[in-house]
Short mmCIF file of C-alpha atoms in Angstrom, two decimals:
data_model
loop_
_atom_site.label_atom_id
_atom_site.label_comp_id
_atom_site.label_asym_id
_atom_site.label_seq_id
_atom_site.Cartn_x
_atom_site.Cartn_y
_atom_site.Cartn_z
CA MET A 102 -4.19 49.01 -1.20
CA LEU A 103 -4.42 49.51 -4.96
CA ILE A 104 -0.70 48.78 -5.32
CA ILE A 105 -1.01 45.67 -3.13
CA PHE A 106 -3.94 44.49 -5.26
CA ILE A 107 -1.92 44.97 -8.45
CA GLU A 108 0.99 43.03 -6.97
CA LEU A 109 -1.39 40.25 -5.92
CA LEU A 110 -2.67 40.11 -9.51
CA VAL A 111 0.94 39.70 -10.67
CA VAL A 112 1.30 36.72 -8.33
CA LEU A 113 -1.99 35.13 -9.40
CA LEU A 114 -1.32 35.73 -13.10
CA ALA A 115 2.11 34.10 -12.77
CA LEU A 116 0.53 31.06 -11.09
CA TYR A 117 -2.21 30.87 -13.73
CA LEU A 118 0.18 31.07 -16.68
CA GLY A 119 2.57 28.62 -15.04
CA SER A 120 -0.26 26.14 -14.55
CA LYS A 121 -1.45 26.67 -18.13
CA TYR A 122 1.95 25.91 -19.68
CA GLY A 123 2.82 23.26 -17.06
CA SER A 124 6.08 21.48 -16.30
CA LEU A 125 9.09 23.81 -15.88
CA ALA A 126 6.91 26.81 -16.70
CA LEU A 127 5.46 26.74 -13.17
CA GLY A 128 8.75 27.81 -11.66
CA ALA A 129 10.03 29.86 -14.59
CA ILE A 130 6.94 32.08 -14.91
CA ALA A 131 6.85 32.49 -11.13
CA GLY A 132 10.41 33.78 -11.51
CA LEU A 133 9.15 36.31 -14.04
CA GLY A 134 6.53 37.47 -11.56
CA LEU A 135 9.26 37.76 -8.93
CA ALA A 136 11.31 39.94 -11.28
CA ILE A 137 8.33 42.29 -11.78
CA LEU A 138 7.77 42.63 -8.02
CA VAL A 139 11.47 43.24 -7.29
CA PHE A 140 12.63 45.40 -10.20
CA ASP A 141 9.42 47.23 -11.05
CA HIS A 142 7.66 47.47 -7.67
CA GLY A 143 10.76 47.58 -5.49
CA LEU A 144 9.84 44.74 -3.12
CA LYS A 145 12.62 43.13 -1.11
CA PRO A 146 13.29 39.59 -2.42
CA GLY A 147 12.23 36.86 -0.04
CA THR A 148 14.29 33.79 0.77
CA PRO A 149 14.08 30.81 -1.59
CA PRO A 150 13.20 27.56 0.24
CA THR A 151 16.61 25.92 -0.17
CA ASP A 152 16.22 23.41 2.68
CA VAL A 153 13.08 21.93 1.16
CA ILE A 154 14.63 21.90 -2.31
CA TYR A 155 17.66 19.98 -1.05
CA ILE A 156 15.39 17.36 0.52
CA ILE A 157 13.45 16.95 -2.73
CA VAL A 158 16.70 16.52 -4.66
CA ALA A 159 17.84 13.83 -2.20
CA ALA A 160 14.50 12.01 -2.21
CA VAL A 161 14.10 12.15 -5.99
CA THR A 162 17.67 10.95 -6.51
CA CYS A 163 17.09 7.99 -4.20
CA ALA A 164 13.71 7.09 -5.76
CA GLY A 165 15.12 7.57 -9.26
CA VAL A 166 17.99 5.17 -8.55
CA LEU A 167 15.49 2.68 -7.10
CA GLN A 168 13.46 2.87 -10.32
CA ALA A 169 16.58 2.42 -12.47
CA SER A 170 17.60 -0.61 -10.41
CA GLY A 171 14.37 -2.41 -11.25
CA GLY A 172 13.30 -2.31 -7.62
CA MET A 173 10.07 -0.49 -8.39
CA ASP A 174 9.18 -3.19 -10.92
CA TRP A 175 9.43 -5.77 -8.15
CA MET A 176 7.20 -3.68 -5.87
CA ILE A 177 4.65 -3.32 -8.69
CA GLN A 178 4.76 -7.09 -9.29
CA ILE A 179 3.90 -7.76 -5.65
CA VAL A 180 0.95 -5.38 -5.89
CA GLU A 181 -0.20 -6.90 -9.20
CA ARG A 182 -0.32 -10.38 -7.68
CA ILE A 183 -2.61 -9.08 -4.93
CA LEU A 184 -4.89 -7.32 -7.43
CA ARG A 185 -5.22 -10.34 -9.72
CA LYS A 186 -5.85 -12.64 -6.77
CA HIS A 187 -8.79 -10.52 -5.59
CA PRO A 188 -10.21 -8.84 -8.74
CA GLN A 189 -13.68 -8.43 -7.24
CA HIS A 190 -12.24 -5.94 -4.73
CA ILE A 191 -10.30 -3.88 -7.28
CA THR A 192 -12.19 -0.66 -6.45
CA PHE A 193 -10.76 -0.76 -2.93
CA LEU A 194 -7.45 -2.52 -3.55
CA ALA A 195 -6.31 -0.26 -6.42
CA PRO A 196 -6.42 3.04 -4.44
CA LEU A 197 -4.93 1.37 -1.37
CA SER A 198 -2.10 0.05 -3.56
CA THR A 199 -1.29 3.42 -5.13
CA PHE A 200 -1.58 5.03 -1.69
CA PHE A 201 0.99 2.78 -0.03
CA LEU A 202 3.34 2.86 -3.01
CA THR A 203 3.42 6.66 -2.75
CA VAL A 204 3.90 6.51 1.03
CA ALA A 205 6.88 4.20 0.54
CA CYS A 206 8.48 5.99 -2.41
CA GLY A 207 7.66 9.63 -1.62
CA THR A 208 6.30 10.29 -5.12
CA GLY A 209 2.93 9.62 -6.70
CA HIS A 210 4.44 9.00 -10.12
CA VAL A 211 4.98 5.30 -9.32
CA MET A 212 1.30 4.84 -10.22
CA TYR A 213 1.91 4.99 -14.00
CA THR A 214 3.07 1.38 -14.21
CA LEU A 215 0.21 0.12 -12.08
CA MET A 216 -2.71 1.85 -13.80
CA PRO A 217 -2.73 -0.31 -16.97
CA ILE A 218 -2.81 -3.36 -14.71
CA VAL A 219 -5.79 -1.97 -12.77
CA THR A 220 -7.58 -1.37 -16.09
CA ASP A 221 -6.85 -4.90 -17.26
CA VAL A 222 -8.08 -6.51 -14.03
CA ALA A 223 -11.28 -4.45 -14.07
CA ILE A 224 -12.09 -5.26 -17.73
CA LYS A 225 -11.60 -8.99 -17.20
CA LYS A 226 -14.00 -8.85 -14.22
CA ASP A 227 -16.57 -6.74 -16.18
CA ILE A 228 -16.06 -3.90 -13.67
CA ARG A 229 -16.28 -0.35 -14.95
CA PRO A 230 -12.59 0.78 -14.91
CA GLU A 231 -13.58 4.33 -13.95
CA ARG A 232 -14.46 3.05 -10.47
CA PRO A 233 -10.97 1.95 -9.35
CA LEU A 234 -8.94 4.22 -11.66
CA ALA A 235 -10.32 7.59 -10.57
CA VAL A 236 -9.93 6.82 -6.86
CA ALA A 237 -6.49 5.27 -7.40
CA SER A 238 -5.26 8.40 -9.14
CA VAL A 239 -6.55 10.60 -6.31
CA ALA A 240 -5.10 8.25 -3.66
CA SER A 241 -1.64 8.30 -5.22
CA MET A 242 -1.44 12.10 -4.88
CA LEU A 243 -3.23 12.47 -1.53
CA ALA A 244 -0.67 10.04 -0.09
CA ILE A 245 2.08 12.66 -0.54
CA VAL A 246 1.12 14.15 2.84
CA CYS A 247 1.54 10.69 4.39
CA SER A 248 5.05 9.84 3.20
CA PRO A 249 7.92 10.33 5.68
CA ILE A 250 10.26 11.26 2.84
CA SER A 251 7.98 13.58 0.86
CA ALA A 252 8.95 17.23 0.61
CA ALA A 253 5.53 18.34 1.87
CA VAL A 254 5.81 16.40 5.14
CA VAL A 255 9.43 17.35 5.78
CA ALA A 256 8.68 20.99 4.99
CA PHE A 257 5.73 20.97 7.41
CA SER A 258 7.93 19.58 10.19
CA THR A 259 10.80 22.00 9.50
CA ILE A 260 8.69 25.16 9.13
CA SER A 261 6.54 24.25 12.14
CA GLY A 262 9.64 23.81 14.31
CA LEU A 263 10.89 27.24 13.29
CA ASN A 264 7.54 28.73 14.31
CA GLY A 265 7.24 27.18 17.76
CA PHE A 266 5.21 24.05 16.94
CA SER A 267 7.72 21.25 17.41
CA ILE A 268 6.41 18.17 15.62
CA SER A 269 8.35 15.23 14.23
CA ILE A 270 7.78 13.48 10.91
CA PRO A 271 6.40 10.31 12.59
CA GLN A 272 3.92 12.45 14.51
CA ILE A 273 2.74 14.07 11.27
CA VAL A 274 2.19 10.80 9.41
CA ALA A 275 0.58 9.28 12.51
CA VAL A 276 -2.18 11.84 11.91
CA THR A 277 -2.27 11.97 8.11
CA ILE A 278 -2.07 8.23 7.31
CA PRO A 279 -5.21 7.14 9.22
CA ALA A 280 -7.01 10.33 8.19
CA CYS A 281 -6.27 9.91 4.48
CA LEU A 282 -7.07 6.19 4.59
CA CYS A 283 -10.51 7.11 5.90
CA GLY A 284 -10.93 9.58 3.05
CA ILE A 285 -9.80 7.09 0.40
CA ILE A 286 -11.99 4.28 1.71
CA ALA A 287 -14.97 6.67 1.75
CA ALA A 288 -14.28 7.65 -1.87
CA ALA A 289 -13.86 4.00 -2.89
CA SER A 290 -17.15 3.14 -1.18
CA TRP A 291 -18.90 5.86 -3.19
CA SER A 292 -17.24 4.59 -6.37
CA TYR A 293 -18.10 0.93 -5.78
CA ASN A 294 -21.37 1.09 -7.74
CA ARG A 295 -20.53 4.16 -9.79
CA GLY A 296 -21.94 4.08 -13.32
CA LEU A 297 -22.98 0.94 -15.16
CA ASP A 298 -21.09 -2.31 -15.42
CA LEU A 299 -19.49 -2.72 -18.83
CA HIS A 300 -22.03 -5.26 -20.11
CA LYS A 301 -24.87 -2.84 -19.22
CA ASP A 302 -23.33 0.40 -20.51
CA PRO A 303 -24.96 1.26 -23.87
CA GLU A 304 -22.22 3.73 -24.78
CA PHE A 305 -19.51 1.13 -24.21
CA LEU A 306 -21.48 -1.62 -26.00
CA GLU A 307 -21.91 0.64 -29.02
CA LYS A 308 -18.17 1.34 -29.00
CA ILE A 309 -17.07 -2.31 -29.09
CA LYS A 310 -19.35 -3.12 -32.02
CA ASP A 311 -16.41 -1.89 -34.05
CA PRO A 312 -14.07 -4.92 -34.37
CA VAL A 313 -11.00 -2.67 -34.10
CA GLN A 314 -12.26 -1.18 -30.84
CA TYR A 315 -13.21 -4.62 -29.52
CA ALA A 316 -9.72 -5.90 -30.19
CA PHE A 317 -8.24 -2.77 -28.60
CA VAL A 318 -10.27 -3.23 -25.40
CA TYR A 319 -10.17 -7.00 -24.99
CA GLY A 320 -7.12 -7.99 -26.99
CA ASN A 321 -4.50 -6.32 -24.78
CA THR A 322 -3.09 -7.57 -21.51
CA ALA A 323 -0.99 -5.32 -19.31
CA THR A 324 1.22 -7.13 -16.82
CA THR A 325 4.58 -6.95 -15.07
CA LEU A 326 4.53 -10.58 -14.00
CA ASP A 327 6.51 -11.66 -17.07
CA LYS A 328 9.47 -9.47 -16.05
CA GLN A 329 12.45 -11.23 -14.54
CA ILE A 330 13.52 -9.52 -11.32
CA ASP A 331 17.09 -10.28 -10.31
CA LYS A 332 18.50 -10.31 -6.79
CA LYS A 333 20.21 -6.94 -7.21
CA SER A 334 16.85 -5.28 -7.86
CA LYS A 335 15.46 -6.82 -4.69
CA TRP A 336 18.51 -5.67 -2.74
CA ALA A 337 17.83 -2.14 -3.97
CA VAL A 338 14.34 -2.32 -2.46
CA TYR A 339 15.76 -3.56 0.83
CA ILE A 340 18.25 -0.67 0.91
CA PHE A 341 15.54 1.85 0.08
CA LEU A 342 13.11 0.57 2.71
CA ALA A 343 15.89 0.36 5.30
CA ALA A 344 16.66 4.04 4.64
CA ILE A 345 13.02 5.00 5.25
CA VAL A 346 12.85 2.94 8.45
CA LEU A 347 16.09 4.53 9.66
CA ILE A 348 14.70 8.02 9.01
CA VAL A 349 11.57 7.23 11.03
CA ILE A 350 13.60 5.74 13.91
CA LEU A 351 15.93 8.74 14.08
CA ALA A 352 12.97 11.12 13.96
CA PHE A 353 11.62 9.40 17.07
CA ALA A 354 15.00 9.17 18.83
CA GLN A 355 16.70 12.45 17.96
CA ASN A 356 18.66 12.34 21.23
CA ILE A 357 21.03 9.80 19.63
CA LEU A 358 21.86 12.09 16.71
CA PRO A 359 25.28 13.79 16.56
CA ALA A 360 25.56 17.13 18.37
CA PHE A 361 27.94 19.95 17.52
CA ASP A 362 28.98 23.10 19.35
CA THR A 363 27.25 26.24 18.17
CA VAL A 364 27.20 29.83 19.40
CA LYS A 365 23.94 31.11 20.88
CA ALA A 366 22.91 34.56 22.19
CA ILE A 367 22.29 34.62 25.93
CA GLU A 368 18.68 35.49 26.72
CA GLY A 369 18.35 39.05 27.97
CA ALA A 370 21.85 40.06 26.85
CA SER A 371 22.33 43.65 25.71
CA ALA A 372 23.79 44.88 22.45
CA VAL A 373 27.53 45.45 22.36
CA ALA A 374 29.12 48.76 21.36
CA LEU A 375 32.25 48.27 19.24
CA PRO A 376 35.27 50.64 19.35
CA THR A 377 34.17 51.96 15.96
CA GLY A 378 30.97 53.19 17.55
CA LYS A 379 28.80 50.61 15.81
CA THR A 380 26.36 48.59 17.94
CA VAL A 381 26.07 44.83 17.37
CA SER A 382 23.22 42.67 18.64
CA PRO A 383 23.89 39.39 20.49
CA SER A 384 22.20 37.46 17.66
CA ASP A 385 24.57 39.00 15.11
CA LEU A 386 27.55 38.00 17.23
CA ALA A 387 26.15 34.48 17.54
CA SER A 388 25.63 34.24 13.77
CA ALA A 389 29.28 35.25 13.29
CA GLY A 390 30.39 32.52 15.73
CA ILE A 391 31.84 35.01 18.24
CA VAL A 392 31.78 34.03 21.92
CA MET A 393 31.62 36.99 24.32
CA ALA A 394 31.16 36.63 28.05
CA GLY A 395 27.67 37.59 29.18
CA VAL A 396 26.49 38.07 25.59
CA THR A 397 26.94 34.77 23.70
CA GLU A 398 27.87 31.24 24.71
CA LYS A 399 28.75 27.87 23.18
CA VAL A 400 26.02 25.23 23.40
CA PRO A 401 25.69 21.75 21.85
CA ALA A 402 23.10 21.57 19.07
CA THR A 403 21.75 18.35 17.59
CA ILE A 404 21.95 18.05 13.82
CA HIS A 405 18.69 19.09 12.16
CA MET A 406 16.41 16.31 10.93
CA TYR A 407 16.18 17.76 7.43
CA LEU A 408 19.94 17.27 7.10
CA VAL A 409 19.68 13.73 8.45
CA ILE A 410 17.08 12.88 5.79
CA GLN A 411 19.29 14.23 3.02
CA ILE A 412 22.34 12.31 4.23
CA ILE A 413 20.47 9.01 4.56
CA LEU A 414 18.69 9.23 1.20
CA ILE A 415 21.81 10.22 -0.73
CA SER A 416 23.74 7.43 1.02
CA ALA A 417 21.02 4.92 0.12
CA ALA A 418 21.24 5.99 -3.53
CA ALA A 419 25.01 5.52 -3.40
CA LEU A 420 24.65 2.03 -1.90
CA MET A 421 22.20 1.02 -4.63
CA ILE A 422 24.67 2.18 -7.27
CA ILE A 423 27.65 0.42 -5.67
CA ILE A 424 26.05 -2.79 -4.40
CA CYS A 425 23.30 -3.31 -6.97
CA GLY A 426 25.15 -2.00 -10.03
CA THR A 427 22.45 0.54 -10.86
CA LYS A 428 23.34 2.85 -13.76
CA PRO A 429 23.13 6.54 -12.77
CA LYS A 430 22.29 7.53 -16.36
CA ALA A 431 19.26 5.25 -16.25
CA ALA A 432 18.09 6.98 -13.08
CA VAL A 433 18.34 10.42 -14.71
CA ALA A 434 16.40 9.14 -17.74
CA GLY A 435 13.53 7.78 -15.61
CA ASN A 436 10.21 9.57 -15.17
CA VAL A 437 10.53 9.63 -11.35
CA TRP A 438 13.76 11.65 -11.40
CA GLN A 439 12.59 13.93 -14.21
CA SER A 440 9.22 14.66 -12.56
CA GLY A 441 11.00 15.36 -9.29
CA MET A 442 13.34 17.86 -10.87
CA VAL A 443 10.38 19.65 -12.42
CA ALA A 444 8.91 19.87 -8.90
CA VAL A 445 12.17 21.40 -7.66
CA VAL A 446 11.97 24.20 -10.22
CA ALA A 447 8.26 24.76 -9.49
CA ILE A 448 8.79 25.03 -5.74
CA TYR A 449 11.87 27.20 -6.21
CA GLY A 450 9.98 29.81 -8.24
CA ILE A 451 6.53 29.65 -6.64
CA ALA A 452 7.67 29.66 -3.01
CA TRP A 453 10.17 32.47 -3.65
CA LEU A 454 7.47 34.55 -5.33
CA ALA A 455 4.97 33.97 -2.49
CA ASN A 456 7.61 34.64 0.17
CA THR A 457 8.46 37.96 -1.47
CA PHE A 458 4.84 39.13 -1.74
CA PHE A 459 3.70 38.08 1.74
CA GLY A 460 6.95 39.26 3.33
CA ALA A 461 6.35 42.75 1.97
CA HIS A 462 2.66 42.92 2.93
CA MET A 463 2.35 40.73 6.04
CA ALA A 464 0.94 43.58 8.15
CA GLU A 465 -1.82 44.26 5.62
CA VAL A 466 -2.61 40.55 5.28
CA GLU A 467 -2.85 40.20 9.07
CA GLU A 468 -5.21 43.17 9.27
CA LEU A 469 -7.35 41.89 6.41
CA LEU A 470 -7.66 38.34 7.78
CA ASP A 471 -7.75 39.19 11.47
CA ASP A 472 -11.45 38.36 11.94
CA MET A 473 -11.18 35.16 9.95
CA VAL A 474 -8.19 33.94 11.98
CA ASP A 475 -9.91 34.75 15.27
CA ASN A 476 -13.31 33.27 14.43
CA TYR A 477 -12.68 30.70 11.70
CA PRO A 478 -9.03 29.53 11.87
CA TRP A 479 -10.01 26.26 10.16
CA ALA A 480 -10.76 28.30 7.00
CA ILE A 481 -7.03 28.13 6.26
CA ALA A 482 -7.86 24.69 4.83
CA LEU A 483 -9.84 26.40 2.05
CA VAL A 484 -6.89 28.70 1.35
CA PHE A 485 -4.57 25.69 1.09
CA PHE A 486 -6.99 23.94 -1.26
CA ILE A 487 -7.50 26.93 -3.58
CA PHE A 488 -3.77 27.61 -3.74
CA SER A 489 -3.10 23.95 -4.60
CA VAL A 490 -5.60 24.09 -7.47
CA LEU A 491 -3.49 26.90 -8.92
CA ILE A 492 0.01 25.48 -8.51
CA ASN A 493 -0.26 21.65 -8.62
CA SER A 494 2.22 20.98 -5.81
CA GLN A 495 1.60 20.03 -2.18
CA ALA A 496 5.14 20.95 -1.15
CA ALA A 497 4.90 24.35 -2.81
CA VAL A 498 1.67 25.10 -0.94
CA VAL A 499 3.28 24.14 2.38
CA VAL A 500 6.44 26.15 1.74
CA ALA A 501 4.59 29.21 0.43
CA LEU A 502 1.64 29.42 2.85
CA LEU A 503 2.61 27.67 6.09
CA PRO A 504 4.94 30.47 7.30
CA VAL A 505 2.17 32.97 6.52
CA ALA A 506 -0.37 30.91 8.48
CA TYR A 507 1.91 30.83 11.53
CA LYS A 508 2.48 34.58 11.32
CA LEU A 509 -1.29 35.03 11.30
CA GLY A 510 -1.37 33.22 14.64
CA ILE A 511 -3.11 30.02 13.52
CA PRO A 512 -2.23 27.17 15.95
CA GLY A 513 -0.04 24.37 14.64
CA TRP A 514 -2.54 21.63 15.46
CA ILE A 515 -5.14 23.28 13.21
CA LEU A 516 -2.62 23.55 10.37
CA LEU A 517 -1.78 19.85 10.80
CA GLY A 518 -5.48 19.03 10.57
CA ALA A 519 -5.71 21.07 7.38
CA LEU A 520 -2.69 19.40 5.77
CA PRO A 521 -4.71 17.05 3.45
CA CYS A 522 -6.13 20.19 1.80
CA VAL A 523 -2.79 20.98 0.17
CA TYR A 524 -3.92 18.45 -2.46
CA GLY A 525 -6.53 20.20 -4.58
CA TYR A 526 -5.16 19.98 -8.10
CA PHE A 527 -7.54 17.18 -9.04
CA PHE A 528 -10.18 19.95 -9.27
CA ILE A 529 -8.98 21.00 -12.72
CA PRO A 530 -7.94 17.77 -14.50
CA ASN A 531 -4.70 19.00 -16.06
CA TYR A 532 -2.21 17.16 -13.86
CA PRO A 533 -0.16 14.40 -15.57
CA SER A 534 -1.51 11.63 -13.32
CA ASP A 535 -5.13 12.42 -14.20
CA ILE A 536 -4.43 12.84 -17.92
CA ALA A 537 -2.47 9.59 -17.98
CA THR A 538 -5.28 7.76 -16.20
CA VAL A 539 -7.82 8.94 -18.77
CA ASN A 540 -5.56 7.78 -21.60
CA ILE A 541 -4.83 4.42 -19.95
CA ASP A 542 -8.52 3.48 -19.62
CA ARG A 543 -9.05 1.89 -23.01
CA THR A 544 -12.80 1.45 -22.35
CA GLY A 545 -13.26 5.25 -22.26
CA THR A 546 -15.24 5.21 -19.00
CA THR A 547 -12.70 7.43 -17.20
CA LYS A 548 -13.08 10.80 -18.83
CA ILE A 549 -12.91 14.56 -18.71
CA GLY A 550 -16.45 15.83 -19.19
CA LYS A 551 -17.81 18.24 -21.74
CA TYR A 552 -17.71 21.07 -19.19
CA VAL A 553 -14.19 20.16 -17.93
CA LEU A 554 -15.12 20.21 -14.24
CA ASN A 555 -17.56 17.29 -14.59
CA HIS A 556 -14.70 14.79 -14.81
CA SER A 557 -14.17 11.36 -13.27
CA PHE A 558 -11.86 12.58 -10.49
CA MET A 559 -14.04 15.38 -9.09
CA VAL A 560 -16.29 13.52 -6.63
CA PRO A 561 -13.65 10.99 -5.45
CA GLY A 562 -11.25 13.89 -4.94
CA LEU A 563 -13.71 16.03 -2.99
CA ILE A 564 -14.77 13.09 -0.80
CA SER A 565 -11.19 12.00 -0.12
CA VAL A 566 -9.89 15.45 0.78
CA ALA A 567 -12.97 16.48 2.80
CA ILE A 568 -13.12 13.30 4.90
CA SER A 569 -9.32 13.22 5.33
CA THR A 570 -9.29 16.82 6.56
CA VAL A 571 -12.14 16.30 9.03
CA VAL A 572 -10.53 13.17 10.48
CA ALA A 573 -7.05 14.78 10.59
CA TYR A 574 -8.57 17.80 12.36
CA ILE A 575 -10.19 15.55 14.98
CA ILE A 576 -7.05 13.46 15.57
CA SER A 577 -4.84 16.55 15.75
CA SER A 578 -7.20 18.26 18.23
CA ILE A 579 -7.09 15.22 20.51
CA PHE A 580 -3.32 14.70 20.57
CA PHE A 581 -1.95 18.23 20.07
#
C-alpha cells in the first residue's frame, strides 16, 4: 500500500504541476509522471486514448476552418443583435448565448468574441457586468457535455458502449441539454440582482472619477455588427451545421450505416492447439482475421459511430476549404484550432497516465472503494468534479475515470447523471476563459478575490453544476 500511495502521489503531483504551468504542460508533465511509473516503478503502460484524440482532431479542424471562413463571426453577429435588442435581459441571454454557441461548435472558446459585447451591452444599460459575464463564462464550458461533437460526449458514448451500457450521442445530449439549461437558468436567476448596479456601486463610482478610467469604461464600444459577412462565410456555417445534423441523424439511425465483414469468436468455443504445441484462444484467432469452423466466424459489423463522426467532420472542413475558399493557414492560426490542439496533448498525457496507474492497481481500488460503490454510487460525481479541478478538461476526466467507474460496477445511468460534474475547473480561476472574462470586464466588477477562491465564478459555477447534476440524475433514472 505504501508503494501504491507513492505512485498515486506521482500522479497527483504531475496533475498539479501540469495545471500550474498550463497549456501544453498538462500533457507533457503527465508524460513525465508516466515515465516515472513505467521506468522506475515497473508498471505496465496503459493504452493512450487514440479514438478520442482522433475525434478531437477532426472536430477542432472543422471548427477551426469554420472560424477562418468568417462563419463564426456571422454566428456572433446574430447573437449580438439579439442581445442588443433585449439588453434588460442580458443576465439570462448572455449565458444562454454562450451555451448554445458551444453546443453548436463543440468548443467553449467561441465565447471570447462575444464577451466584450456582453460587457458593452451591460454597461450601456447600467447593469453590473459581473452578473451576465460570470454565468456566461460558466455556461460556455458546462455546455461541452451537451455538444454532439464534443470529445467528452463522444468519449462517454464510446467508452460506455465498450462497457455494456449502449447509449447514443443523441440520448446523452437529450439528458444533458435540459439538465444543464436548468442549472444555467438557476445560476442566472441568482446572479440577476447580484451586487450593486453601477450607479450605486461606490467602488466603481470612485474609479470613474479619474477621467482616463471614465473614458476607458464609457468611451469604448465592442461590436461585430460593422463586419461585412460575405456569402461564402454563410455557406461555411450551413456546411458546418449540416454536418452536425447529419451526425445526429446517423446516431439515431445506425442501421443505415455501412457494414463490413469481420471475424468474431464463437461463444463457448474452445482454444485451439497448434501443431507447434502452442494454444491459441478464439479471440486471438478472431483478432488475426482467421476463420476456423466451430471456433470463429464471419459476421457483418456496422461502422463505429466515432469513425462516422471523424469522417463527416473532416469532410465538412474539406468542403468549406473547397467551396468557401477558406485558407487552411488561417485555420491553424486561429485560437479555436490552437486551443483544441493543446487539449489533444493534455488528454493524451493525462489519460495515458491515469490508465497506467488504475490499470496496475484496479484490484486495490475496487477493494478500497467497495463500500462507497455499494452504498453511495452517486459519489462518483464528487470524484469527477475533484479530478476536473485538477486537470481542466472534461474529455480528459471522462477518458481517464469512466473506464474505472465501470470496472467498479457503477451503473451507466448513474454515470450519465453525474456527467455535468466533469466540469469543475471554475473552482480555481486559472482557466483561460475565466481569466479572459476578468480582463474583458473594463468596469472591474468581475474579479478574482483576495483569497483566490472568493471569485466571481464560484457561486454561479457551483449552482450550475449542482442543479445540472441533480436534474441529469433524475432524467437518467427515469429513462435508463
